[in-house]
mmCIF file of C-alpha atoms and ligand atoms in Angstrom:
data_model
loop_
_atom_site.group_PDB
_atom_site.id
_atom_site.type_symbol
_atom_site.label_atom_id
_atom_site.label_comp_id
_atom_site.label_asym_id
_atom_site.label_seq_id
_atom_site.Cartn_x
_atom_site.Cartn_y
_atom_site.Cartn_z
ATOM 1 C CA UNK A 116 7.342 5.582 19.342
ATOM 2 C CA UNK A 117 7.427 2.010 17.805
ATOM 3 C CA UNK A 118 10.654 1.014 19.490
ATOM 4 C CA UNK A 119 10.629 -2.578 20.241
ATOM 5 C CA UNK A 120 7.452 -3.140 17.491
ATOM 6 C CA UNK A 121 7.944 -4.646 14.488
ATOM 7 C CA UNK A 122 6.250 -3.875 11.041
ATOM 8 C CA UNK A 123 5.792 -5.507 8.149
ATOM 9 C CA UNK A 124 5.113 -3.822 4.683
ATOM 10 C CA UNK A 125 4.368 -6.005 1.246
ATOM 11 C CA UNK A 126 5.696 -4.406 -1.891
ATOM 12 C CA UNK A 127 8.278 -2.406 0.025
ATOM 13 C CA UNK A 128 11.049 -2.615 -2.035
ATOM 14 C CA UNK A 129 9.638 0.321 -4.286
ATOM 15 C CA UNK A 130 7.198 3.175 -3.862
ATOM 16 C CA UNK A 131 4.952 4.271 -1.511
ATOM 17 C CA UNK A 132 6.049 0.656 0.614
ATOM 18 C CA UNK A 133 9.387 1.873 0.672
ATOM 19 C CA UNK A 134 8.764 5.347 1.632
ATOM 20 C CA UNK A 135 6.843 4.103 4.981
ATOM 21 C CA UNK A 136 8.944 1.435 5.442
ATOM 22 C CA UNK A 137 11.590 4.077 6.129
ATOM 23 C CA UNK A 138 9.202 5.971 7.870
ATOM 24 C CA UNK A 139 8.166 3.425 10.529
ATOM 25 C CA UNK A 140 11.870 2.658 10.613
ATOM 26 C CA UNK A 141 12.595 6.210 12.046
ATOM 27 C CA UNK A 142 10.007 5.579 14.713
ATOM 28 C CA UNK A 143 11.877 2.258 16.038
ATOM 29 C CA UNK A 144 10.442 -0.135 15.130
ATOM 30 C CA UNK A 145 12.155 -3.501 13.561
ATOM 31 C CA UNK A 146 11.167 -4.082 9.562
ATOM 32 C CA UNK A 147 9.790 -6.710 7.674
ATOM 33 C CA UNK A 148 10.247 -5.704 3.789
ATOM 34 C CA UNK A 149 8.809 -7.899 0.723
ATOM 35 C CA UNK A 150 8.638 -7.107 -2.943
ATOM 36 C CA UNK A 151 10.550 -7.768 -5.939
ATOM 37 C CA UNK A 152 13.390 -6.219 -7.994
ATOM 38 C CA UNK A 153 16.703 -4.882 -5.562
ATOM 39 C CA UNK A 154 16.756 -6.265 -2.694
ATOM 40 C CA UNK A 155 19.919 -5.239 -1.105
ATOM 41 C CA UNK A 156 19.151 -1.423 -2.057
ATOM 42 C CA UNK A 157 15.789 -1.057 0.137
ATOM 43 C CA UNK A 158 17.421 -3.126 3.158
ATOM 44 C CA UNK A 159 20.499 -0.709 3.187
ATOM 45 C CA UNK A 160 18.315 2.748 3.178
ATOM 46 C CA UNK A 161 16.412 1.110 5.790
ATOM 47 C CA UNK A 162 19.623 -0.146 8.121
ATOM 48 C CA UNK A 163 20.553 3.383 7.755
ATOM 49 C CA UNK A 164 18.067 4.548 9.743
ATOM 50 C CA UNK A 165 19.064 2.374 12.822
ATOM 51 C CA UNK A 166 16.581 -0.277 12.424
ATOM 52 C CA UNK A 167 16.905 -4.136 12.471
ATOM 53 C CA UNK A 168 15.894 -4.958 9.051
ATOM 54 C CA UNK A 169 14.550 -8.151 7.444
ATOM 55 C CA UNK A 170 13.557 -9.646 3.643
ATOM 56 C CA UNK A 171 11.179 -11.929 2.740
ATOM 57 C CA UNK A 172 10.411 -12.450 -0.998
ATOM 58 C CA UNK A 173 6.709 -13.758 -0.743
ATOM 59 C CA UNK A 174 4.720 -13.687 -3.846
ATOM 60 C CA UNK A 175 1.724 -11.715 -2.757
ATOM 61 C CA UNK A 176 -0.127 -13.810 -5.357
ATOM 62 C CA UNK A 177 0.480 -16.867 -3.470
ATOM 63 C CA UNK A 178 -1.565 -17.581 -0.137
ATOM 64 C CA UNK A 179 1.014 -19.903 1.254
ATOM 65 C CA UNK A 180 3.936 -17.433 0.671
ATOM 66 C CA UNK A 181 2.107 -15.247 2.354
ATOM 67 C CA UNK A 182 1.472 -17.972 5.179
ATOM 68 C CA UNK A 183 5.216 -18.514 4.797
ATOM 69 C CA UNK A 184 6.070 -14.931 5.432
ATOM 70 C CA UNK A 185 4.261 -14.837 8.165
ATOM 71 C CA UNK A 186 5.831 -17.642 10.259
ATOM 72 C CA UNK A 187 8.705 -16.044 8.945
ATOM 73 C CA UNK A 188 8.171 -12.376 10.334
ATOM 74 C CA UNK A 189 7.615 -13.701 13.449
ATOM 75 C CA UNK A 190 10.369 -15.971 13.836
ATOM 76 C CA UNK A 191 12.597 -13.153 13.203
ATOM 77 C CA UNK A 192 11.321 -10.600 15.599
ATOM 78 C CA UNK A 193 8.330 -12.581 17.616
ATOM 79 C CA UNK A 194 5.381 -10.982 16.314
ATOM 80 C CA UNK A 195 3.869 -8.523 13.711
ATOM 81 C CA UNK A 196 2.772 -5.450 15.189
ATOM 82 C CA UNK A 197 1.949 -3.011 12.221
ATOM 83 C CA UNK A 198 0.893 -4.917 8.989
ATOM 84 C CA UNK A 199 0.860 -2.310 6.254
ATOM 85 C CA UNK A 200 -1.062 -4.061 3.200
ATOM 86 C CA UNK A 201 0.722 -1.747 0.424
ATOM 87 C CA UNK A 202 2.058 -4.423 -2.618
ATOM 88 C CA UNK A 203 -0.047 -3.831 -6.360
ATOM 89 C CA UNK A 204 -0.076 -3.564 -9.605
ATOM 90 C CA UNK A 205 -2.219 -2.418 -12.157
ATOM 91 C CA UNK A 206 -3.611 -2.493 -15.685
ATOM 92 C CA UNK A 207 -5.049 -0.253 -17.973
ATOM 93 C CA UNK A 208 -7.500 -1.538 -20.369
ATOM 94 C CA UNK A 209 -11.358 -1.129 -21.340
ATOM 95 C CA UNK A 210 -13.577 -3.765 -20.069
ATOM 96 C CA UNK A 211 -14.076 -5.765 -23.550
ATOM 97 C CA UNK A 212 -10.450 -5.390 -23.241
ATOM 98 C CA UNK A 213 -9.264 -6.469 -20.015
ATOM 99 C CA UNK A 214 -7.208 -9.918 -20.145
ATOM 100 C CA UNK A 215 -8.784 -12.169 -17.424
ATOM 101 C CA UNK A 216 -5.508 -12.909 -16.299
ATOM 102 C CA UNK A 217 -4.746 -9.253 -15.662
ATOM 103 C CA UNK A 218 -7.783 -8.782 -14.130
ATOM 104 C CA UNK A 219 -6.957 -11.862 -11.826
ATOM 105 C CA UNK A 220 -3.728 -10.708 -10.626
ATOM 106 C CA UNK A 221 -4.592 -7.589 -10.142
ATOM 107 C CA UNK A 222 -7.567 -8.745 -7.038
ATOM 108 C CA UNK A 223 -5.131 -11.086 -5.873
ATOM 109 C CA UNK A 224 -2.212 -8.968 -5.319
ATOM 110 C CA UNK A 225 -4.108 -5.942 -4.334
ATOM 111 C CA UNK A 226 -7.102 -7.449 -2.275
ATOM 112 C CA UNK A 227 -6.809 -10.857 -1.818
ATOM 113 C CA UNK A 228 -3.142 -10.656 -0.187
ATOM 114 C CA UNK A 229 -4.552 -7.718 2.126
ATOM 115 C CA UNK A 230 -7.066 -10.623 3.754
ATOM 116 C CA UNK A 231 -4.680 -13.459 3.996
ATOM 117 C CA UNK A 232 -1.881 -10.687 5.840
ATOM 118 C CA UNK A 233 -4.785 -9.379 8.176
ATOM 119 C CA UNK A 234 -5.946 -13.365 8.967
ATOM 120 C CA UNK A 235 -2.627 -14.427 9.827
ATOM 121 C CA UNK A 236 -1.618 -11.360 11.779
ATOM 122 C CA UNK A 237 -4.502 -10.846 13.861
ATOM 123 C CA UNK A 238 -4.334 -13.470 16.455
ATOM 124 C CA UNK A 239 -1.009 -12.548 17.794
ATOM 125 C CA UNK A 240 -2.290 -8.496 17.470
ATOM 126 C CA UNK A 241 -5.706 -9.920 19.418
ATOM 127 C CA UNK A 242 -3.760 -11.853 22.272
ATOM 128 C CA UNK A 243 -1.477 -8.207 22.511
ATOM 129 C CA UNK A 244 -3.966 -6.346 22.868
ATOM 130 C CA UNK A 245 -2.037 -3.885 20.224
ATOM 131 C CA UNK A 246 -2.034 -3.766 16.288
ATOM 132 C CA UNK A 247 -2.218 -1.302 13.457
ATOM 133 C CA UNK A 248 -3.341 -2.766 10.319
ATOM 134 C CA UNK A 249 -2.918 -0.078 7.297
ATOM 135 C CA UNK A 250 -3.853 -0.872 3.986
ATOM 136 C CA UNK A 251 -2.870 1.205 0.626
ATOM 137 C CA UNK A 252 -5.780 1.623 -1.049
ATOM 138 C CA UNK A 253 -6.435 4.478 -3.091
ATOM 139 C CA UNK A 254 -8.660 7.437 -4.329
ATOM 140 C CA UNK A 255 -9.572 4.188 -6.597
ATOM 141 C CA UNK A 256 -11.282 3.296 -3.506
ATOM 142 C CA UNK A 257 -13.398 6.011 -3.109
ATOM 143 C CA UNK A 258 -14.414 6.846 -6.517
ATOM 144 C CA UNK A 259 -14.174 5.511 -10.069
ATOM 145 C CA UNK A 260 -11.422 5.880 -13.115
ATOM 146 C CA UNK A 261 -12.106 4.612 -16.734
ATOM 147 C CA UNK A 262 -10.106 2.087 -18.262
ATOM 148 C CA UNK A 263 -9.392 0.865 -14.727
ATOM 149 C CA UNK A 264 -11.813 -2.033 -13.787
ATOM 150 C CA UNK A 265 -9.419 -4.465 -12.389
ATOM 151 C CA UNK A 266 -7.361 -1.928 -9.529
ATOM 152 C CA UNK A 267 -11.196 0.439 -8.611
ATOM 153 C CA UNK A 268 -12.439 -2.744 -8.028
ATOM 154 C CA UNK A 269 -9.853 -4.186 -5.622
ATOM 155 C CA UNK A 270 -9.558 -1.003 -4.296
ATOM 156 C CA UNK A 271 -12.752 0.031 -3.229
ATOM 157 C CA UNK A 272 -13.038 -3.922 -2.054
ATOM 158 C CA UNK A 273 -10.163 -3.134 0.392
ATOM 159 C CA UNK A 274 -11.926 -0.149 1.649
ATOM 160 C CA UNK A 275 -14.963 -3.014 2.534
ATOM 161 C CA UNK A 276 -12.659 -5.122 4.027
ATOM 162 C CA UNK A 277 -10.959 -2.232 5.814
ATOM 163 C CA UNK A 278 -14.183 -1.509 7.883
ATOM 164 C CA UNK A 279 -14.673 -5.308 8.523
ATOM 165 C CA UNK A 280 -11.739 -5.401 10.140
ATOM 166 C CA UNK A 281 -12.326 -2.314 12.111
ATOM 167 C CA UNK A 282 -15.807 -3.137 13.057
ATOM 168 C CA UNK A 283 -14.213 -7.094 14.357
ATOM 169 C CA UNK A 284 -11.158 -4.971 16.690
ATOM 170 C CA UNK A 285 -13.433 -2.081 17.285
ATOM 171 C CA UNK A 286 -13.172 -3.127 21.472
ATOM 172 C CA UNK A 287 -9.576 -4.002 20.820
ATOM 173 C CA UNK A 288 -6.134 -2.297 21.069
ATOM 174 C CA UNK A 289 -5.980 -3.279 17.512
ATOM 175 C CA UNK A 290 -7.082 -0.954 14.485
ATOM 176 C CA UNK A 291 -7.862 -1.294 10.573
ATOM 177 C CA UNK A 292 -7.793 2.171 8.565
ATOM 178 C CA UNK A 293 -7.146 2.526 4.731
ATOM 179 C CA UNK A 294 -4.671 5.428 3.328
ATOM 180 C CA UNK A 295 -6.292 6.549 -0.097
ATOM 181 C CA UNK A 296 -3.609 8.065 -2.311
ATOM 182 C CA UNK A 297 -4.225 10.472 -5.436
ATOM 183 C CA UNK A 298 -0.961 10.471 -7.854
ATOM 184 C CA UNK A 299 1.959 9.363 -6.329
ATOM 185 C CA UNK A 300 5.274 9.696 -9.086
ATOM 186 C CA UNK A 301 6.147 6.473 -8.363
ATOM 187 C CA UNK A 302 7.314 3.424 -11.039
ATOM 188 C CA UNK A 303 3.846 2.403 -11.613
ATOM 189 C CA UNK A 304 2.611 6.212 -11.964
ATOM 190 C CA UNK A 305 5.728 6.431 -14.179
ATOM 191 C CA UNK A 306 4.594 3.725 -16.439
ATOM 192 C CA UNK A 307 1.022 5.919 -16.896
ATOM 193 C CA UNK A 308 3.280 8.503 -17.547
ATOM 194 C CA UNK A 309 5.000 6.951 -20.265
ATOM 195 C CA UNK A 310 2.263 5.829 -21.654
ATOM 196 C CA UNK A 311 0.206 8.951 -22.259
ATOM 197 C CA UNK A 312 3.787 10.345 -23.520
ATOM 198 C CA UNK A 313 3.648 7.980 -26.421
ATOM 199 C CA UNK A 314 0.235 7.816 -27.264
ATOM 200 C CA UNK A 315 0.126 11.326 -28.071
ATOM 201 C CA UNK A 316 3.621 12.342 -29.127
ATOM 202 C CA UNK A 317 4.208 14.036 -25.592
ATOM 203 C CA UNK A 318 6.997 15.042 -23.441
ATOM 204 C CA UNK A 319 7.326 13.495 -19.952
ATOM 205 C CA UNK A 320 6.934 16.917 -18.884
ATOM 206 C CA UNK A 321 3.659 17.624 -20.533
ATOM 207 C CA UNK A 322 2.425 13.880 -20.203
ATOM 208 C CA UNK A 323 2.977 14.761 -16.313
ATOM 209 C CA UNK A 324 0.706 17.729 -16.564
ATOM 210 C CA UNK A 325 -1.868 16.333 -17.956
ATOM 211 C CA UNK A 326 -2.156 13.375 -16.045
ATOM 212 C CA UNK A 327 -2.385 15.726 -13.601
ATOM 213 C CA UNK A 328 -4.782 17.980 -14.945
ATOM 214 C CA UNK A 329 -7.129 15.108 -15.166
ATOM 215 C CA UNK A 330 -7.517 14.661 -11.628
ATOM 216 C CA UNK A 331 -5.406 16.213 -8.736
ATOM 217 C CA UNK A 332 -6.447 19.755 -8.473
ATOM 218 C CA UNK A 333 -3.683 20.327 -6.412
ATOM 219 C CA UNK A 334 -1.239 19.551 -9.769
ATOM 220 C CA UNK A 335 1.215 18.242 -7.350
ATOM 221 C CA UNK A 336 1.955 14.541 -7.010
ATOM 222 C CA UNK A 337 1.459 13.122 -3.050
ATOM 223 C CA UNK A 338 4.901 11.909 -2.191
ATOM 224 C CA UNK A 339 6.047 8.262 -0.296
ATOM 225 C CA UNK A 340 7.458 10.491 2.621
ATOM 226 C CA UNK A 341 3.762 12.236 3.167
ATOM 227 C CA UNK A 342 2.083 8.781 3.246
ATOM 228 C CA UNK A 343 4.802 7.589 5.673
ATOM 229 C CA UNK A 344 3.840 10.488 7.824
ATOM 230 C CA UNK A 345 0.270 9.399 7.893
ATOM 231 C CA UNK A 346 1.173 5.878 8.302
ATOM 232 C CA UNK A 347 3.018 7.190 11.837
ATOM 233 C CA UNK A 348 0.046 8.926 12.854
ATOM 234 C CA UNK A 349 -2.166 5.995 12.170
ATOM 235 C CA UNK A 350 0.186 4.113 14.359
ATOM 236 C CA UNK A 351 0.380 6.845 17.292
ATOM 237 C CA UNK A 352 -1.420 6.661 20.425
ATOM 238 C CA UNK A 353 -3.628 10.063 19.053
ATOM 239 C CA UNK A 354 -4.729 7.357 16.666
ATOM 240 C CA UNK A 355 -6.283 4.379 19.339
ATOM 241 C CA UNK A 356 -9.834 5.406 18.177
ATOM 242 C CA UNK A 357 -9.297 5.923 14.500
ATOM 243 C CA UNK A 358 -10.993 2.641 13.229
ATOM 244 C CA UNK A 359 -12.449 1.849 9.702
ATOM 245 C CA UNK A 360 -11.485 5.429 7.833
ATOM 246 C CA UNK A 361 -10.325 5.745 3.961
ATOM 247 C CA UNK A 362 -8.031 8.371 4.339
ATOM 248 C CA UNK A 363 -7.578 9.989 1.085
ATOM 249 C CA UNK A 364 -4.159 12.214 0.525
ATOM 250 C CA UNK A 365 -4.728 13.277 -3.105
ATOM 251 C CA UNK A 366 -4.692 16.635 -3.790
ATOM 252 C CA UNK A 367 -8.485 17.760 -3.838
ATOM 253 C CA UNK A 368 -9.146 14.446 -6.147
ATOM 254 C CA UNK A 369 -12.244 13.187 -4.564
ATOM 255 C CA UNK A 370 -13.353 16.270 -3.501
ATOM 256 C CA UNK A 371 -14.642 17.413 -7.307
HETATM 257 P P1 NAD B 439 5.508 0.462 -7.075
HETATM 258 O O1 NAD B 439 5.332 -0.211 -8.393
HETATM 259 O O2 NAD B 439 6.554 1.519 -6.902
HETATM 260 O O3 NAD B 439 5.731 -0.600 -5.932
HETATM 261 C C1 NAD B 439 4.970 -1.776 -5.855
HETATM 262 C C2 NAD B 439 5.649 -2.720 -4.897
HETATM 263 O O4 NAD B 439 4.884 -3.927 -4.879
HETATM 264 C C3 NAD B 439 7.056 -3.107 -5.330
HETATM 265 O O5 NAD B 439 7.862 -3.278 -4.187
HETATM 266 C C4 NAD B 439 6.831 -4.449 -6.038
HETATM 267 O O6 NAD B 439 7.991 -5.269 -6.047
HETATM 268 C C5 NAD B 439 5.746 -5.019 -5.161
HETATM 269 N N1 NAD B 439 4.983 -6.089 -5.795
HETATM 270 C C6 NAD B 439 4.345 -6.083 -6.990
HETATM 271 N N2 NAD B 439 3.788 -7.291 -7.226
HETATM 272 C C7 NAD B 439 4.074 -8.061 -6.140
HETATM 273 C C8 NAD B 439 3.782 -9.394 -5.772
HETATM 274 N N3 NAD B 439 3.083 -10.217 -6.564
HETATM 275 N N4 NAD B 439 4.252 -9.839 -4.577
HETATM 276 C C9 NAD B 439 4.991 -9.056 -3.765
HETATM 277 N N5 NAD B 439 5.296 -7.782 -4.067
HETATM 278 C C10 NAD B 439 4.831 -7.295 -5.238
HETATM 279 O O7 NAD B 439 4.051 1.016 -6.737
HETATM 280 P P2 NAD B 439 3.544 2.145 -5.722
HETATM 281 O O8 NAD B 439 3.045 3.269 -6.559
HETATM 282 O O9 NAD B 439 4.527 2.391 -4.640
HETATM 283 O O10 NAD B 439 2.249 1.423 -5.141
HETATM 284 C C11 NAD B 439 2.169 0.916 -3.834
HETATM 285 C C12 NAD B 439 0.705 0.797 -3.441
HETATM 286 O O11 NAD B 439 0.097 2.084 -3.431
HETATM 287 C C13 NAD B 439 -0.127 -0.048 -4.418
HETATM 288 O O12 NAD B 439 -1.072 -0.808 -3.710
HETATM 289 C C14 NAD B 439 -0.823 1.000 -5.263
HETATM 290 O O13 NAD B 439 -2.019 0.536 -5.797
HETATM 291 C C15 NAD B 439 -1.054 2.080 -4.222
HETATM 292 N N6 NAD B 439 -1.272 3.407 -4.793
HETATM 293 C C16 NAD B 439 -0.358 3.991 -5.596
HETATM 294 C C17 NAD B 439 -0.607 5.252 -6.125
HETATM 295 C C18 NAD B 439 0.367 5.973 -6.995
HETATM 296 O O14 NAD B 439 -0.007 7.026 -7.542
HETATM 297 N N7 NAD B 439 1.577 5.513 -7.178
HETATM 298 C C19 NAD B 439 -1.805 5.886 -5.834
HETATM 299 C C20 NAD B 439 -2.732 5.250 -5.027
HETATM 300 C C21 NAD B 439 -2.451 4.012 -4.506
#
């Protein structure tokens, strides 16, 4: 279906990034990863699958890395087709509590780099009349945790700028939707994890549960292969007039 397209996902060398990465991958098109940590790893899985694979290591931090891979995405492959906005971090901390340096990385990585992507890929989706912009957001973008100030309110500001961009295409071949996760076991839902573990003398087991418990009726994490699923579907033709949603995939979360 994407054959001769070419996406590019931030933060895909883990995670949920990763798991679409592959997923677009299978549908043909040519990948643009970025992230940090093993490199070689995420290109291999993704080479597996047949596709023409690329790195770029952009700081997502950083407007002019992200400039940079940009010029560089499209040297390699001519244009960016599907820009999946997935790269964040959090922090968990109280307000009082919340180190204004977490608090800005955390909009930077997880908003800000969303808006300077979607700015520099939009012309060349514009003048193609064709584009799927998809950004991870989260059930932190549809309703509230505490202890998490920094990531609910990037979140549910990606979910604003989601519809901006959909309401600016809306006449186009081009479309903006948001993919709102509940608990996805992944290494920053493992760090939670761990976390709750040693706070109250825990197993990982038990820690899992009730991390769970909290939230996800379902008591079953969402996994990266589910959300690349939904990523496909966002970028199929059934898909042309699906502009502007949060789709949430967690469990029964936001339905309580
Ligand atoms: P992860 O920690 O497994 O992966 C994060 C990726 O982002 C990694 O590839 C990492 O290298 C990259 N990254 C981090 N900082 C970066 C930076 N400054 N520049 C470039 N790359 C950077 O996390 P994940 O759980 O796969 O999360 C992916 C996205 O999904 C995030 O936006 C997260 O908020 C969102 N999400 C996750 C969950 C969950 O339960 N795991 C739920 C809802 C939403």
């Amino acid at each position: 279906m994407l054959k001769g397209k070419t996406a590019l996902v931030t933060g895909s060398t883990s995670g949920i990034g990763l798991g679409i990465a592959k997923a677009l991958a299978k549908q043909g098109a040519n990948i643009v990863l970025n992230g940090f940590g093993d490199i070689e790893g995420p290109k291999a899985q993704v080479r597996a699958l047949g596709a023409n694979v690329a790195y770029h290591g952009a700081d997502m931090s950083k407007p002019s890395e992200i400039e940079e891979m940009m010029k560089f995405a499209a040297a390699q492959f001519g244009r960016v087709d599907v820009l999946v906005n997935n790269a964040g971090i959090q922090h968990v901390a109280p307000v009082e509590d919340f180190a204004p340096e977490k608090w800005d990385a955390i909009i930077a990585i997880n908003l800000s780099s969303a808006f300077h992507a979607s700015r520099l890929a939009l012309p060349a989706m514009k003048a193609a009349n064709w584009g799927r912009i998809i950004n991870l957001a989260s059930v932190h973008g549809l309703v509230a945790s505490a202890q998490k100030a920094g990531y609910v309110a990037a979140k549910h500001g990606l979910v604003g700028l989601t519809k901006v961009i959909a309401l600016e295409t809306a006449t186009t071949g081009v479309t903006c939707n948001a993919i709102c996760p509940g608990w996805v076991l992944t290494p920053l839902v493992q760090q939670q994890v761990d976390a709750k573990a040693a706070a109250n003398g825990w197993s990982n087991e038990e820690a899992t549960r009730q991390l769970l418990g909290e939230k996800e009726p379902s008591m079953q994490f969402t996994t990266p292969e589910e959300l690349g699923e939904l990523a496909v579907f966002l970028c199929s033709p059934a898909a042309n007039n699906v502009r502007g949603v949060a789709w949430n995939m967690d469990g029964g979360w936001a339905a309580q």
